[in-house]
PDB file of C-alpha atoms in Angstrom:
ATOM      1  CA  UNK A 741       0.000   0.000   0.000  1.00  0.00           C
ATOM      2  CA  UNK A 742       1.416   3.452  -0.493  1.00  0.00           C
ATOM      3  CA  UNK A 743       2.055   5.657   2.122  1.00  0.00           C
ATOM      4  CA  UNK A 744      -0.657   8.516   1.334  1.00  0.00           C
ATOM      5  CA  UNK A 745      -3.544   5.165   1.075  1.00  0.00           C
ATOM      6  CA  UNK A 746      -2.088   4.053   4.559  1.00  0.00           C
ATOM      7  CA  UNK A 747      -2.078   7.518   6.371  1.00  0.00           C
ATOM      8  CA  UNK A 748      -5.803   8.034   4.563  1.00  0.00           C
ATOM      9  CA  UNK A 749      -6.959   4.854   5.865  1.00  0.00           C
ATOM     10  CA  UNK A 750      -5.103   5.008   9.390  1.00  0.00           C
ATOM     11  CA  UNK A 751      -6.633   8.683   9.731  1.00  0.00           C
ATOM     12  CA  UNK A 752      -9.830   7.019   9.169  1.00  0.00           C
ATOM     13  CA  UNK A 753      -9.769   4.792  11.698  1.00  0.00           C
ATOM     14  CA  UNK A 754      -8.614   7.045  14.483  1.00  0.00           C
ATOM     15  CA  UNK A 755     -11.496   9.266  13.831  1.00  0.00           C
ATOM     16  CA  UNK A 756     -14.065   6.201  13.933  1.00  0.00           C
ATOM     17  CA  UNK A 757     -12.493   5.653  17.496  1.00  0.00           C
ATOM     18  CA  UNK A 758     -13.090   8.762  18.230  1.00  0.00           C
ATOM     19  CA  UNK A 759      -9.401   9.700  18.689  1.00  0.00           C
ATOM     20  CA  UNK A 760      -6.971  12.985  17.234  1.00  0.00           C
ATOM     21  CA  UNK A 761      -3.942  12.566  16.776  1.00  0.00           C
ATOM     22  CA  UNK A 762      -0.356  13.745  16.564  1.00  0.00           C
ATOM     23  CA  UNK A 763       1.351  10.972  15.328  1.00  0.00           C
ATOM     24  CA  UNK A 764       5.167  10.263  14.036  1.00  0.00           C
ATOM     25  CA  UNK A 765       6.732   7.264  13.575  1.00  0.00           C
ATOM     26  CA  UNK A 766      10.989   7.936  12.366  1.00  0.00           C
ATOM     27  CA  UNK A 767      13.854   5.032  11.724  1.00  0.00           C
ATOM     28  CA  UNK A 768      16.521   6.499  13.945  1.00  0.00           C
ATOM     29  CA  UNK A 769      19.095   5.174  11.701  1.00  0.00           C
ATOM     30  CA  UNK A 770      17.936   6.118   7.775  1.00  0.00           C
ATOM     31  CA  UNK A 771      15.511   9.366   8.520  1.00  0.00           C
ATOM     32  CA  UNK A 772      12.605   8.639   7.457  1.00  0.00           C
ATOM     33  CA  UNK A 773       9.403   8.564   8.752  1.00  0.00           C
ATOM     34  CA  UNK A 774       5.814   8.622   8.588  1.00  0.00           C
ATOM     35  CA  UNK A 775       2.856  10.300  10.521  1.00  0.00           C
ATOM     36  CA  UNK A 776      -0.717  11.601  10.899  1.00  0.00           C
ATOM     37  CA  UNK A 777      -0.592  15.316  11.729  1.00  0.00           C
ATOM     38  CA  UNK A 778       2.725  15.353  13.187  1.00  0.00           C
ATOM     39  CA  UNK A 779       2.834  19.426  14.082  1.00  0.00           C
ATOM     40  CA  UNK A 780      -0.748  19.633  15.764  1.00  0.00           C
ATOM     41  CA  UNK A 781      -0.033  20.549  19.033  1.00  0.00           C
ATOM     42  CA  UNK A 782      -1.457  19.357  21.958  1.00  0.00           C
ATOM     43  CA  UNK A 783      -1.243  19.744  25.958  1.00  0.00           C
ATOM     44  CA  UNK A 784       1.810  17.319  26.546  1.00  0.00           C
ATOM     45  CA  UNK A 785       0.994  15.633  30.526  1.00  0.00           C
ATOM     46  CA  UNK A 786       2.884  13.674  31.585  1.00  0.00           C
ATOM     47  CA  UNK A 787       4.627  14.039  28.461  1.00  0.00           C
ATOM     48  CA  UNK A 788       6.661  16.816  29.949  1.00  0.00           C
ATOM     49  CA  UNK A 789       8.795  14.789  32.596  1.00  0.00           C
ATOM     50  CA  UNK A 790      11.259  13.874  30.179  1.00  0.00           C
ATOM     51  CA  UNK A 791      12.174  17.209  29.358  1.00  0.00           C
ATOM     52  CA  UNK A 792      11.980  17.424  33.479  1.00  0.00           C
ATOM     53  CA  UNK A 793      14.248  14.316  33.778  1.00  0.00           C
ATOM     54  CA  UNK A 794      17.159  15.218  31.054  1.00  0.00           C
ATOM     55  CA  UNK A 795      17.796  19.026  32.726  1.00  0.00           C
ATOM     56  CA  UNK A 796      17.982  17.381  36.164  1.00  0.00           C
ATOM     57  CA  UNK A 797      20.644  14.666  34.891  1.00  0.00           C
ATOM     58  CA  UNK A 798      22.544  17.408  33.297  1.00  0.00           C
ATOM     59  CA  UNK A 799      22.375  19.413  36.040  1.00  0.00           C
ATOM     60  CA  UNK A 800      23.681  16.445  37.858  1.00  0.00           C
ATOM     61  CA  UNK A 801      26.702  15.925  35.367  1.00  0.00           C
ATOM     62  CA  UNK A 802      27.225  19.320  36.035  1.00  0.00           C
ATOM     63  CA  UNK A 803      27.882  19.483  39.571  1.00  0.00           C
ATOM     64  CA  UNK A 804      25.052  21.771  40.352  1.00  0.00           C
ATOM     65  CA  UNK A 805      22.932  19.049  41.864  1.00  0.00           C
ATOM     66  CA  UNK A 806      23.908  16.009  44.175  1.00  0.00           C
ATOM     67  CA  UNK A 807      22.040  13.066  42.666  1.00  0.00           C
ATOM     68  CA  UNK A 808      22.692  11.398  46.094  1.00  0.00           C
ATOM     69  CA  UNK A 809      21.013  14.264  48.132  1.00  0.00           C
ATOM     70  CA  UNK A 810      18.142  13.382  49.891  1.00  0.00           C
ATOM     71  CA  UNK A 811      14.770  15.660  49.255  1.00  0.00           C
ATOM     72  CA  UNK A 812      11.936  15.849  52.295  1.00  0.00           C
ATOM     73  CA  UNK A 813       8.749  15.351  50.497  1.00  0.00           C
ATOM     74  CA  UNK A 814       5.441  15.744  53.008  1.00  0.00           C
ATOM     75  CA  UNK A 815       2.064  14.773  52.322  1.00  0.00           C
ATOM     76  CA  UNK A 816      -0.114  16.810  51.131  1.00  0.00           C
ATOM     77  CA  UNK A 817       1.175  18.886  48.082  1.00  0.00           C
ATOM     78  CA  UNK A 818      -1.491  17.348  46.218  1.00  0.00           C
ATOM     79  CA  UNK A 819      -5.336  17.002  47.441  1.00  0.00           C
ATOM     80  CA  UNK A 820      -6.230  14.521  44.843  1.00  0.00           C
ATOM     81  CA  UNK A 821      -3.650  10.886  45.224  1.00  0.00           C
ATOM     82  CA  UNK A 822      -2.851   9.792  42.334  1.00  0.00           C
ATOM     83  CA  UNK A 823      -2.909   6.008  41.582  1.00  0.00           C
ATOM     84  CA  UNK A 824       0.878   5.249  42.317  1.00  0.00           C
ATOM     85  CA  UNK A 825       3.460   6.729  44.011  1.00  0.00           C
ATOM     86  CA  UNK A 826       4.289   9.518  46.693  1.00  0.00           C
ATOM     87  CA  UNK A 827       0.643  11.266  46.509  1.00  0.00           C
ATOM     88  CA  UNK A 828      -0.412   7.819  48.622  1.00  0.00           C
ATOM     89  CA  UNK A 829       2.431   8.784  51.459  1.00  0.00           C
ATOM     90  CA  UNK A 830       0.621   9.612  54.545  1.00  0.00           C
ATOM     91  CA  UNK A 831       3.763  10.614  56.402  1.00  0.00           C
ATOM     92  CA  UNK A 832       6.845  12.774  55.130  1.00  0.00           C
ATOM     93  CA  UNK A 833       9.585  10.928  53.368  1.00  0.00           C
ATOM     94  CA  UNK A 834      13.337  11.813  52.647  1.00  0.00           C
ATOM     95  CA  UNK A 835      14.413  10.586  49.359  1.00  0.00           C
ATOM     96  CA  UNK A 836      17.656  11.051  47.335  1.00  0.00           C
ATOM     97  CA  UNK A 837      17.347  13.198  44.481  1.00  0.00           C
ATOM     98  CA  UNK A 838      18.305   9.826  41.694  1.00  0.00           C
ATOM     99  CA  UNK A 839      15.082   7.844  43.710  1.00  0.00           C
ATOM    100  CA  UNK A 840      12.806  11.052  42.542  1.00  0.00           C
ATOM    101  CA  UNK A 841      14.272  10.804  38.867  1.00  0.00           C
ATOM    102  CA  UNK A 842      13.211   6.928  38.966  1.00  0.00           C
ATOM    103  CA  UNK A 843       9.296   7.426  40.620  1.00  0.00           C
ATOM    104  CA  UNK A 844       8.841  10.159  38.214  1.00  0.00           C
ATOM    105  CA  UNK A 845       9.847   8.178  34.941  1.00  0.00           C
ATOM    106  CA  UNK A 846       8.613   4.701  35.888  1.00  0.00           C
ATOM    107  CA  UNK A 847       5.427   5.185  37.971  1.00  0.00           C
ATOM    108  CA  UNK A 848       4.707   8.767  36.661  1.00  0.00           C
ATOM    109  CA  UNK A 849       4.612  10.435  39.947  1.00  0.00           C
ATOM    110  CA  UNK A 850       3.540  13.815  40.132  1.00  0.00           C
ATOM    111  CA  UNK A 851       4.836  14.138  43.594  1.00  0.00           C
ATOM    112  CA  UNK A 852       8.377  13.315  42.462  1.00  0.00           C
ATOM    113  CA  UNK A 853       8.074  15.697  39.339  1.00  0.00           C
ATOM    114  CA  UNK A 854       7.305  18.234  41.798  1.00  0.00           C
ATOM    115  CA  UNK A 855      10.169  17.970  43.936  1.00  0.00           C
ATOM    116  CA  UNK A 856      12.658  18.078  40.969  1.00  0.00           C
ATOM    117  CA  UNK A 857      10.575  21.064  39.531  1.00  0.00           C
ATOM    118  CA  UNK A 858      11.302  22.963  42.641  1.00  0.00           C
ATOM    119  CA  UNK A 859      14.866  22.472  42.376  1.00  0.00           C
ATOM    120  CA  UNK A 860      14.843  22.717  38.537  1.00  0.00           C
ATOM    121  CA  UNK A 861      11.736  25.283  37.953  1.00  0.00           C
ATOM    122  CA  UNK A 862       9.670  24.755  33.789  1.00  0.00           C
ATOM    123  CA  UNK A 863      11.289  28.288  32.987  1.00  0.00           C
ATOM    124  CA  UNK A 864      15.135  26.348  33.642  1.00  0.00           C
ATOM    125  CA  UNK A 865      13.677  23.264  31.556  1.00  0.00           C
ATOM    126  CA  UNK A 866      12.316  25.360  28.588  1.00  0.00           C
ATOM    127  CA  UNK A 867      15.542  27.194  28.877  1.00  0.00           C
ATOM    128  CA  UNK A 868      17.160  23.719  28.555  1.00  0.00           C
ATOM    129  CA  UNK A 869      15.895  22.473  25.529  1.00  0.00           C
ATOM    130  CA  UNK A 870      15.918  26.126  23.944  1.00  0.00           C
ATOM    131  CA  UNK A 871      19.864  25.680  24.122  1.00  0.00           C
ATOM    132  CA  UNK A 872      19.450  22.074  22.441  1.00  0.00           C
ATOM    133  CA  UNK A 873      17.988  23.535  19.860  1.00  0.00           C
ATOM    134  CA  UNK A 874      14.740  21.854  20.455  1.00  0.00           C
ATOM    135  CA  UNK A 875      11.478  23.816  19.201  1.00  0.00           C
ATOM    136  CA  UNK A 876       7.789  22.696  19.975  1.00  0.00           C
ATOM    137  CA  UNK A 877       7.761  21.542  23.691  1.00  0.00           C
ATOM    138  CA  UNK A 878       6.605  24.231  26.179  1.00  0.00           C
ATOM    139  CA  UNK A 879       7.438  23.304  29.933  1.00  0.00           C
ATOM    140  CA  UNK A 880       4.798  26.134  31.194  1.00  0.00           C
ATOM    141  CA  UNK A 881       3.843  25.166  34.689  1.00  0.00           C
ATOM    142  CA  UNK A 882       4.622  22.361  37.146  1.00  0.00           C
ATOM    143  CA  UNK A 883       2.371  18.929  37.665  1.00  0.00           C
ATOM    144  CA  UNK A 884       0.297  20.342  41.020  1.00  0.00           C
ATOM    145  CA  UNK A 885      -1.669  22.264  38.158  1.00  0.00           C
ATOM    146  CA  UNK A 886      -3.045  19.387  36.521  1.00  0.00           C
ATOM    147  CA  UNK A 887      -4.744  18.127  39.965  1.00  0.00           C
ATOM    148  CA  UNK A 888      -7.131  20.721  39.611  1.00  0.00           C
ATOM    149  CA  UNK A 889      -9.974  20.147  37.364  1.00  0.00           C
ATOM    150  CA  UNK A 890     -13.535  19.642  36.422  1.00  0.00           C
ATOM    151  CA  UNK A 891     -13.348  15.933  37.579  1.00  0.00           C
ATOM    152  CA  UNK A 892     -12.741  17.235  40.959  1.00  0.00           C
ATOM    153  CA  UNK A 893     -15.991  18.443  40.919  1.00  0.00           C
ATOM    154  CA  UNK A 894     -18.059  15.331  39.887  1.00  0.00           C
ATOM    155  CA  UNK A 895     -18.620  11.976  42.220  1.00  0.00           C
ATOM    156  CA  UNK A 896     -17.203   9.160  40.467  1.00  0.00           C
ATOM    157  CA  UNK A 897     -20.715   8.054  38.830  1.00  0.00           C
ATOM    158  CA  UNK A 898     -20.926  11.636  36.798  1.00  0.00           C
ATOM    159  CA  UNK A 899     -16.970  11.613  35.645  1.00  0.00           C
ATOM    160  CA  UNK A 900     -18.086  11.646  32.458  1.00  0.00           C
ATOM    161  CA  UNK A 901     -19.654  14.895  32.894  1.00  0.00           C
ATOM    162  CA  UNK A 902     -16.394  16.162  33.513  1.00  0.00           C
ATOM    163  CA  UNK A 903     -14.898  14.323  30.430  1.00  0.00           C
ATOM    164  CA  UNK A 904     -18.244  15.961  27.976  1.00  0.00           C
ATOM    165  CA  UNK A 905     -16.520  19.420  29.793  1.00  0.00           C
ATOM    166  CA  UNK A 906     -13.133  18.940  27.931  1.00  0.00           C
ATOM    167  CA  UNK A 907     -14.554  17.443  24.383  1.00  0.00           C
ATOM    168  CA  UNK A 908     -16.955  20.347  24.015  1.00  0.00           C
ATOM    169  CA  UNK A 909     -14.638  23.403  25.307  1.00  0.00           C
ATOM    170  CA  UNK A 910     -12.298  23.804  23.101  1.00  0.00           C
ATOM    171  CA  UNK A 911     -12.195  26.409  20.742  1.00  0.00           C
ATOM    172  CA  UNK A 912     -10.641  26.112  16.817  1.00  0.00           C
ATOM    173  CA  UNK A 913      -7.557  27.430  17.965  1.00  0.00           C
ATOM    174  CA  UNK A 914      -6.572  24.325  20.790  1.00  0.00           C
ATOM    175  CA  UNK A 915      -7.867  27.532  23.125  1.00  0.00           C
ATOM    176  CA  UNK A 916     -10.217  25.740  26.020  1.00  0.00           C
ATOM    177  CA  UNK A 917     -11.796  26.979  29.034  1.00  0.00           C
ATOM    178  CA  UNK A 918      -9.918  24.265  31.171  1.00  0.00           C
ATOM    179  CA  UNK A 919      -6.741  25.957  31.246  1.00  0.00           C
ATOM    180  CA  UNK A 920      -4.706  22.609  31.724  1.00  0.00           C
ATOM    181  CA  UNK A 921      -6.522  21.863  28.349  1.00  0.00           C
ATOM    182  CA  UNK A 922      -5.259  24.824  26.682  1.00  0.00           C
ATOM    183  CA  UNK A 923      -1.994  24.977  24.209  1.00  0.00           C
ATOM    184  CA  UNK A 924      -1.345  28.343  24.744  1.00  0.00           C
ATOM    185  CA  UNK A 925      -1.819  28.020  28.991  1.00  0.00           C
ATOM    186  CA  UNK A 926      -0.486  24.369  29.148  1.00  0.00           C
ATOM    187  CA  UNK A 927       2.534  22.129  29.144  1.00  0.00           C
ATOM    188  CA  UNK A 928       2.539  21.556  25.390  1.00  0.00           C
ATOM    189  CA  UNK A 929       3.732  19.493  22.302  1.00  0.00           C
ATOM    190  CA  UNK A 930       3.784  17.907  19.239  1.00  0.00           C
ATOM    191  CA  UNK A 931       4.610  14.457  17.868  1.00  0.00           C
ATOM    192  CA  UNK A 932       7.297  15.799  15.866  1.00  0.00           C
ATOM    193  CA  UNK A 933       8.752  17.298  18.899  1.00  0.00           C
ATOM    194  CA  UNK A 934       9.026  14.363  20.823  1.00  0.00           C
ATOM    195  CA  UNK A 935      10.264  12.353  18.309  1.00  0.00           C
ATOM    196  CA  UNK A 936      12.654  15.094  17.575  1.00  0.00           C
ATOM    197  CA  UNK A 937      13.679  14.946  21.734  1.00  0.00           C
ATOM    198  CA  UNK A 938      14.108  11.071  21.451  1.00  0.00           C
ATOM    199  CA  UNK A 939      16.945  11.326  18.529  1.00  0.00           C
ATOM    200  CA  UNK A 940      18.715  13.179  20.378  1.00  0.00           C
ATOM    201  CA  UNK A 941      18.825  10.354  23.104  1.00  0.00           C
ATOM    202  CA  UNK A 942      18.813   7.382  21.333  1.00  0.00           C
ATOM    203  CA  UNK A 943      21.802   9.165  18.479  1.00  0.00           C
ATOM    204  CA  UNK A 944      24.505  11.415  19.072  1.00  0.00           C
ATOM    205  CA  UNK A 945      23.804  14.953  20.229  1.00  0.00           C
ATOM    206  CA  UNK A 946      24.532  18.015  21.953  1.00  0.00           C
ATOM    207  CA  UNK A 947      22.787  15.484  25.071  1.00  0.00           C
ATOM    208  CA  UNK A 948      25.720  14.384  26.937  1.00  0.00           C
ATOM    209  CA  UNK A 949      26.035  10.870  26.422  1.00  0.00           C
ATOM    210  CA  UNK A 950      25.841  10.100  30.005  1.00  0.00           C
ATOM    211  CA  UNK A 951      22.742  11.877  30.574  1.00  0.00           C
ATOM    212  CA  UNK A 952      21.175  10.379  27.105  1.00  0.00           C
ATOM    213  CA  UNK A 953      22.694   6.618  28.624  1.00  0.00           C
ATOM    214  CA  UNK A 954      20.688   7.103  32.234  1.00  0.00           C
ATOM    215  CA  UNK A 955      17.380   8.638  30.434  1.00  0.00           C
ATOM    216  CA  UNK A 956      17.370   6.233  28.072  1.00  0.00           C
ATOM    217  CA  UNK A 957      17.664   3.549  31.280  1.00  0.00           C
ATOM    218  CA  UNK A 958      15.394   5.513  33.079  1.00  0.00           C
ATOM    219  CA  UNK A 959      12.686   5.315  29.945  1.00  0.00           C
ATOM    220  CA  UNK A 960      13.599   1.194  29.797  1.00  0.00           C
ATOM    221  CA  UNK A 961      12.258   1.026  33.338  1.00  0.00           C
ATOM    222  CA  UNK A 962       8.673   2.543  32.933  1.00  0.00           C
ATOM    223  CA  UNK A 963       6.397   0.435  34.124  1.00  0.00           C
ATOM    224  CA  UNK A 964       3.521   1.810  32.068  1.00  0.00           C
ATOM    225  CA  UNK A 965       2.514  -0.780  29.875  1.00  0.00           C
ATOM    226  CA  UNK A 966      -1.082  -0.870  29.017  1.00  0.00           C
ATOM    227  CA  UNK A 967      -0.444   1.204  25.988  1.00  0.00           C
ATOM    228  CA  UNK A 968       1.651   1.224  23.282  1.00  0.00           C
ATOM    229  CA  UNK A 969       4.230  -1.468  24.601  1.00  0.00           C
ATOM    230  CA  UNK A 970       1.757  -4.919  24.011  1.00  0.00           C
ATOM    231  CA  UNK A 971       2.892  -3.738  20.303  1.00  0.00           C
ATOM    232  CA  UNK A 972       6.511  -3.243  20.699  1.00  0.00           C
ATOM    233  CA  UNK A 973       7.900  -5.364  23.137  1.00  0.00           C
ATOM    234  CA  UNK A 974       8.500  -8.896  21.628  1.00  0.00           C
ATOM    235  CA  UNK A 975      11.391 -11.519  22.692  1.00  0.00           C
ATOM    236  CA  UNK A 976      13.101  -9.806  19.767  1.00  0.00           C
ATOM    237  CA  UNK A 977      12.884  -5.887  20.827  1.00  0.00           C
ATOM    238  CA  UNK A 978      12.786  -3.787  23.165  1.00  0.00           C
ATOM    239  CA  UNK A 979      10.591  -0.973  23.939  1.00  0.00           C
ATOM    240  CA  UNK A 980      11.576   2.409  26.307  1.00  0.00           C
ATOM    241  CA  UNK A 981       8.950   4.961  26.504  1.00  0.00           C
ATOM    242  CA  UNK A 982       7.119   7.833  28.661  1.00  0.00           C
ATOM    243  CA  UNK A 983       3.405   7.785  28.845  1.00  0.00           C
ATOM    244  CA  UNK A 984       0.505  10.742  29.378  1.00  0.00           C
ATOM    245  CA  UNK A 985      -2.693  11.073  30.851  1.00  0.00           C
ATOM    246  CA  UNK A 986      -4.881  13.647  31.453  1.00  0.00           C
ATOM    247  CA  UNK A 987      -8.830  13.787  31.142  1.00  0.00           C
ATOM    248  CA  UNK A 988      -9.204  13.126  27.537  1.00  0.00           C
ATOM    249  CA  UNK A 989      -5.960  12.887  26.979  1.00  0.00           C
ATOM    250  CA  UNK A 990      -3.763   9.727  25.710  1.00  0.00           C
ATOM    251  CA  UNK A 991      -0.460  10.215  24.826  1.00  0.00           C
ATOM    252  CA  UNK A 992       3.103   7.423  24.917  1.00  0.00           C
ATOM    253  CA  UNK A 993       6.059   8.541  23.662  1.00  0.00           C
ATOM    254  CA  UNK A 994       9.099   5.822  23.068  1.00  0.00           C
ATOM    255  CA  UNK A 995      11.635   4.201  20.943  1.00  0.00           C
ATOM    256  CA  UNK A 996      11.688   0.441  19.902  1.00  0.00           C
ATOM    257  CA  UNK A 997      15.243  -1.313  19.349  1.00  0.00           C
ATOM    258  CA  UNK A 998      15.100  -4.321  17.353  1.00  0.00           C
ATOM    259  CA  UNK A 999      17.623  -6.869  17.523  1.00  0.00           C
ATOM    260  CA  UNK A1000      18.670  -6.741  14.115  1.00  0.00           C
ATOM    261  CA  UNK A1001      19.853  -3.195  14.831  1.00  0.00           C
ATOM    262  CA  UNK A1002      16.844  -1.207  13.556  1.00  0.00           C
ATOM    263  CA  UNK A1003      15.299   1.724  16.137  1.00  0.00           C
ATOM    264  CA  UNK A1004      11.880   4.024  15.684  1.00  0.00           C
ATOM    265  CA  UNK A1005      11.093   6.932  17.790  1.00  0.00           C
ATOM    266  CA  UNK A1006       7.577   6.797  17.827  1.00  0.00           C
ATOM    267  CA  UNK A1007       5.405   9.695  19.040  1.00  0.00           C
ATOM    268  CA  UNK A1008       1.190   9.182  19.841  1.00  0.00           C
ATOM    269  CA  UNK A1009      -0.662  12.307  21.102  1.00  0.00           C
ATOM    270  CA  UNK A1010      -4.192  12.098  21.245  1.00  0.00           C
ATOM    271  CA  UNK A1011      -7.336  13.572  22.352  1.00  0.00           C
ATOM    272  CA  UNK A1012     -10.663  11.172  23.160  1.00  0.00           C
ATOM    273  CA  UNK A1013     -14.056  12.471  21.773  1.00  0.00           C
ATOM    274  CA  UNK A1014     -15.763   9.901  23.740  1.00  0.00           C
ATOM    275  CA  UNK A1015     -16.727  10.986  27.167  1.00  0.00           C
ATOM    276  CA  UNK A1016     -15.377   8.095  29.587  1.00  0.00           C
ATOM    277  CA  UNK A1017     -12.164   8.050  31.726  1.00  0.00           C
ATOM    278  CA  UNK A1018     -11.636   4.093  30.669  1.00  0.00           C
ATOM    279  CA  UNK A1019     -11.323   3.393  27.746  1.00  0.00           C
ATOM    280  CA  UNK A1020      -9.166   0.363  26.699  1.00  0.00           C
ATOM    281  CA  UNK A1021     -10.012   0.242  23.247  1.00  0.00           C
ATOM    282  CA  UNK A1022      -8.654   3.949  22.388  1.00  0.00           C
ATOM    283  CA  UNK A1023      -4.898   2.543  23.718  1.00  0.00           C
ATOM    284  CA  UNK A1024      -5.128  -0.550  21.597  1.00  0.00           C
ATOM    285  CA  UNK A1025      -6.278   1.681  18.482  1.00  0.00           C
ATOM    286  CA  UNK A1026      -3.267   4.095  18.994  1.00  0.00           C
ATOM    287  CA  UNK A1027      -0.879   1.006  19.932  1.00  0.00           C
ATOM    288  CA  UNK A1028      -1.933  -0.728  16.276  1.00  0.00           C
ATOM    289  CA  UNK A1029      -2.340   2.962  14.101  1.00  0.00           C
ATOM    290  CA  UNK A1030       1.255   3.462  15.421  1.00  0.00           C
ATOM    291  CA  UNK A1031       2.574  -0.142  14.820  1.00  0.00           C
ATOM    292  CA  UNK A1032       1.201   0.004  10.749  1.00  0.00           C
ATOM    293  CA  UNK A1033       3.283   2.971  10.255  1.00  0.00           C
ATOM    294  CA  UNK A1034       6.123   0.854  11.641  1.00  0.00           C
ATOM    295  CA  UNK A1035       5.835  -1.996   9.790  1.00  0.00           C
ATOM    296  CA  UNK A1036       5.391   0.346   6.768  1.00  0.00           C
ATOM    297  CA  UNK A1037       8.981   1.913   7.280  1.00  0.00           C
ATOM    298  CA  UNK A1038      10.632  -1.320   8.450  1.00  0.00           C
ATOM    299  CA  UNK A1039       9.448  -3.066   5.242  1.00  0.00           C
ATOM    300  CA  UNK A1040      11.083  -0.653   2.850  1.00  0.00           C
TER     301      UNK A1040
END
């Protein structure tokens, strides 16, 4: 099939899911790549704690931070627990700085981000990948933001209320009247972006190549795998990656290694127009969209 028929047909059956997307899939190695409205941006999540992760490692490197240090994190910081992680403490912890790095990356604590934002603020991050050279990610506000929101307001039987909230107020512009919902408010993105951020980890680059090593390690370790990974991880590759959630939001970021020596950054961004907080069948849909445009490039 040719590219332009695949993309037609894969756009097709994202919107029949009820999924947009920002989608690029790129062969580390030759270049080239393949996506589905690659510079839409969107609000990035979680998206934005590997940004978060690489300026504290380099700051590390650096000498300007003691990745032994330990941090005192107390209860509390956020009202709303998350599933995992430090948010479920109910009495204050000290933990070195390198622990924070790994609960941030592989259970997606907020908690953890926090604590590294407040030694490493978003205005030092976007400063960060400014002097990389890196355009389209906007670190705009730290993760204690995204606790407050229109879900908070509904009882668990009426979260879908709260989901019809974000489908239906946004305007043509990715303006919305939730402001973590809103490009031009929000922690922000695009696939190409991403993608762009994971060749310079996985391939040479102004990153450091210790920093790249550990963040790379650091992605291998997420334990995030409802996703994208049932289609990437095989006996025969491996698959590193960062997800993002946040209301309607569905977003994994990652590179597969094959062990014939082929790698593809692959970037999925997506927004649900189905108001439900579970939804199982949207991750399968982006895991097998993103896997076609794989196969597509592998097989050429």
């Amino acid at each position: 099939m040719k590219p332009e028929r695949l993309i037609g047909a894969l756009r097709r059956e994202l919107h029949d899911g009820g999924l947009t997307a920002s989608l690029l899939v790129r062969n580390l190695h030759t270049g080239e790549e393949l996506g589905i409205d690659p510079d839409l941006e969107l609000p990035a999540a979680s998206l934005i704690k590997v940004p978060l992760a690489l300026a504290t490692l380099d700051r590390i490197r650096r000498g300007e931070l003691d990745g032994a240090s330990p941090v005192e994190v107390v209860p509390g910081r956020m009202t709303d627990p998350g599933p995992t992680g430090l948010s479920r403490f109910r009495h204050p912890a000290r933990i070195a700085l390198d622990d924070l790095l790994y609960l941030c990356m592989a259970v997606s604590d907020n908690v953890a981000a926090d604590a590294l934002f407040a030694l490493t603020p978003p205005s030092d991050v976007a400063e960060m990948l400014g002097g990389l050279g890196l355009r389209g990610i906007f670190v705009r506000h730290t993760m204690n933001a995204l606790t407050d929101t229109p879900v908070k307001r509904f009882t668990a039987a009426d979260v879908h209320l709260a989901h019809a909230l974000a489908i239906e107020s946004g305007t043509g512009g990715r303006g919305h009247r939730v402001p973590q919902l809103d490009v031009t408010r929000a922690n922000s993105g695009t696939a190409r972006a991403f993608v762009e951020l994971l060749q310079l980890l996985w391939t040479p680059s102004a990153v450091h190549p210790e920093v790249a090593a550990r963040l790379r390690t650091l992605m291998s370790e997420n334990l995030m795998r409802q996703r994208l990974a049932p289609d990437f991880s095989s006996d025969a590759s491996a698959w590193s990656s960062k997800t993002g959630t946040f209301m309607n939001l569905r977003h994994e970021i990652g590179v597969v290694e094959h062990a014939d020596g082929e790698s593809f950054a692959i970037a999925v961004l997506t927004e649900s127009r189905v108001p439900a907080s579970t939804q199982p069948g949207a991750d399968a849909l982006m895991a097998q969209v993103a896997r076609r445009l794989r196969d597509h490039l592998r097989q050429r």
